[in-house]
Short mmCIF file of C-alpha atoms in Angstrom, two decimals:
data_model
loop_
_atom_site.label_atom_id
_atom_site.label_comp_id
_atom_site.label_asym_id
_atom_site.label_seq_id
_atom_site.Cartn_x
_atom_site.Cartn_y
_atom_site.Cartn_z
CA UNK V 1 2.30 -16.85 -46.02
CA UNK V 2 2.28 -20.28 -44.25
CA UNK V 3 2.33 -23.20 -46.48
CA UNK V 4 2.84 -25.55 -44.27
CA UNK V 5 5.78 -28.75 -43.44
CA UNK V 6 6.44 -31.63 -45.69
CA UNK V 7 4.53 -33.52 -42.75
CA UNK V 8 1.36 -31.67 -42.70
CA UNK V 9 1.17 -32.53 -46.53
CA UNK V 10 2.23 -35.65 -46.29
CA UNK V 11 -0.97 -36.49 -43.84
CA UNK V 12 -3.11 -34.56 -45.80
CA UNK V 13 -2.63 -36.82 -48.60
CA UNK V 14 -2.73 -39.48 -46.56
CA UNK V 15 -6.54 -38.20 -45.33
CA UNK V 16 -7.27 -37.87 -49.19
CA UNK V 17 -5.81 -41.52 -50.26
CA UNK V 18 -7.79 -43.19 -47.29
CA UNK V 19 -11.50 -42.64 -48.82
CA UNK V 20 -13.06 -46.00 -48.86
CA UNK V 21 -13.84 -46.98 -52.91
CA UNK V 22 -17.88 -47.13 -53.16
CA UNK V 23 -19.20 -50.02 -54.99
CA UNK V 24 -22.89 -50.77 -55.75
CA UNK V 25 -24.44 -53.79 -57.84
CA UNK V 26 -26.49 -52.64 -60.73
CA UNK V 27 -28.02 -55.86 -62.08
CA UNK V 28 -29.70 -57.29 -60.89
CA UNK V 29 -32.05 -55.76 -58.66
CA UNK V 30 -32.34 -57.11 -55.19
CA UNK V 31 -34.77 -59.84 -55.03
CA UNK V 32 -34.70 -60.95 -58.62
CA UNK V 33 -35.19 -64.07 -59.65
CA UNK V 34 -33.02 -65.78 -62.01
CA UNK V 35 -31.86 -68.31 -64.41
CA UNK V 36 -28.69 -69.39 -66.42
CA UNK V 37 -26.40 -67.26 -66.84
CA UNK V 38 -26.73 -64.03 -65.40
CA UNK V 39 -24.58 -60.75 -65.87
CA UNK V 40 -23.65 -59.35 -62.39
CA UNK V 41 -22.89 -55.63 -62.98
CA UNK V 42 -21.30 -52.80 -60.48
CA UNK V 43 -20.35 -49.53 -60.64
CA UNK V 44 -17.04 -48.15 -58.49
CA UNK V 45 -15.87 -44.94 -58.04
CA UNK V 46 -12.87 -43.97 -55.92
CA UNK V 47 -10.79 -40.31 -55.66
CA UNK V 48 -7.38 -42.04 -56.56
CA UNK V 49 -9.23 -44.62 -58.71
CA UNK V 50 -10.70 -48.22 -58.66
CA UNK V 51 -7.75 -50.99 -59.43
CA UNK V 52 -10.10 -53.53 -59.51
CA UNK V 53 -13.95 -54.96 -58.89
CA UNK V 54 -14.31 -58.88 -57.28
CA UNK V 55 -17.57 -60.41 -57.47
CA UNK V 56 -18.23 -62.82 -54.43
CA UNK V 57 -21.48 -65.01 -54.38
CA UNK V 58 -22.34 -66.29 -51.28
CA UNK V 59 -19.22 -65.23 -49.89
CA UNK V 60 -17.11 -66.83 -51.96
CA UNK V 61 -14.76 -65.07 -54.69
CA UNK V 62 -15.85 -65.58 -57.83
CA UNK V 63 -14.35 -63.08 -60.26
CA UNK V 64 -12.40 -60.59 -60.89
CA UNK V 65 -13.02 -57.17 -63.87
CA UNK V 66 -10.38 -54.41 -63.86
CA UNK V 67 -11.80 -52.39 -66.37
CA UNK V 68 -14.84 -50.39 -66.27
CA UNK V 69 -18.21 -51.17 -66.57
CA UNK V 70 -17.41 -54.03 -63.93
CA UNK V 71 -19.18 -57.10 -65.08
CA UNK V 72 -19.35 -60.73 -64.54
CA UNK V 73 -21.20 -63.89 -65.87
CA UNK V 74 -22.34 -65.72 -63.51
CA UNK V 75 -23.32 -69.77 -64.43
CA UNK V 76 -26.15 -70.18 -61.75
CA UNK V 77 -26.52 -73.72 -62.49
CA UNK V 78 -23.45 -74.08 -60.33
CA UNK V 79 -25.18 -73.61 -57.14
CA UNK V 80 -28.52 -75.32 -55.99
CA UNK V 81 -32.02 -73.40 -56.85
CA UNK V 82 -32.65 -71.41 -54.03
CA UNK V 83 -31.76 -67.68 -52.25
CA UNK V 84 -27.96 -66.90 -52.80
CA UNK V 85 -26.27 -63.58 -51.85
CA UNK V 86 -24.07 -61.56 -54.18
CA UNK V 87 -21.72 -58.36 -53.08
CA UNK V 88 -18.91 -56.65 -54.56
CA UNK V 89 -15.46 -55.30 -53.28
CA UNK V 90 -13.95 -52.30 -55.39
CA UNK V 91 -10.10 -51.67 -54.64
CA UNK V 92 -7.93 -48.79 -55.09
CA UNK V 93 -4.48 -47.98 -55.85
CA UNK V 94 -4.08 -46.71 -52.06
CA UNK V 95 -5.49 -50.26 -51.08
CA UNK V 96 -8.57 -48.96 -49.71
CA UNK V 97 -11.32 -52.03 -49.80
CA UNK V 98 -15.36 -50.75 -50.30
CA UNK V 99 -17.79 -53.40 -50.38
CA UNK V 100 -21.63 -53.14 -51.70
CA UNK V 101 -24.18 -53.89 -50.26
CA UNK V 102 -25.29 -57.84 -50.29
CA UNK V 103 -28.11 -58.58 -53.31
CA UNK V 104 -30.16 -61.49 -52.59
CA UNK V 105 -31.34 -63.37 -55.91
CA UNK V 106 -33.46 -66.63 -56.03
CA UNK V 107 -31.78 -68.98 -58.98
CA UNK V 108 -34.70 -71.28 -60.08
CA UNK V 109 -33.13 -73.12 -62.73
CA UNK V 110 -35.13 -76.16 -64.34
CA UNK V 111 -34.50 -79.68 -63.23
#
């Protein structure tokens, strides 16, 4: 029976540990429009587990949750009313990066 070299586990593992984390926003929904504060929420999911879930809006880093459900509240009176992007990055303890897909939101806060 052939079980193989210390190598030929080793990359093997190393296949395994380089899956790419998914992450997906969950609220809101692409398109929304919104006001105040607003809870940005993503799931992650990784085979050697998520370490971590930043929150970037319009490409800039915004927060960080390292505990499941991933969540953050975003203030939208901090940017200008107007279409603004939002993504995710979900990281894992191999340092694999996965980000989401972008989410465009129109904040239409009151003057």
């Amino acid at each position: 029976m052939n079980r193989g070299t210390g190598a030929d586990t080793a990359r093997a593992v190393s296949r395994r540990t380089q899956r790419v984390p998914t992450v997906s926003i969950t609220a809101p929904l692409n398109g929304a429009t919104v006001v105040g504060t607003v809870s940005i929420n993503a799931t992650a999911s990784d085979n050697v587990g998520v370490t971590k879930v930043e929150f970037y809006v319009d490409g800039a880093l915004k927060s960080t949750d390292t505990t499941s459900p991933y969540s953050y509240s975003w203030d939208s009176t901090s940017v200008a009313n107007g279409s603004h992007s939002l993504t995710a990055k979900a990281y894992d303890a191999a340092l694999n990066v996965g980000t989401s897909t972008a989410i465009g939101v129109t904040v239409n806060n009151p003057s």
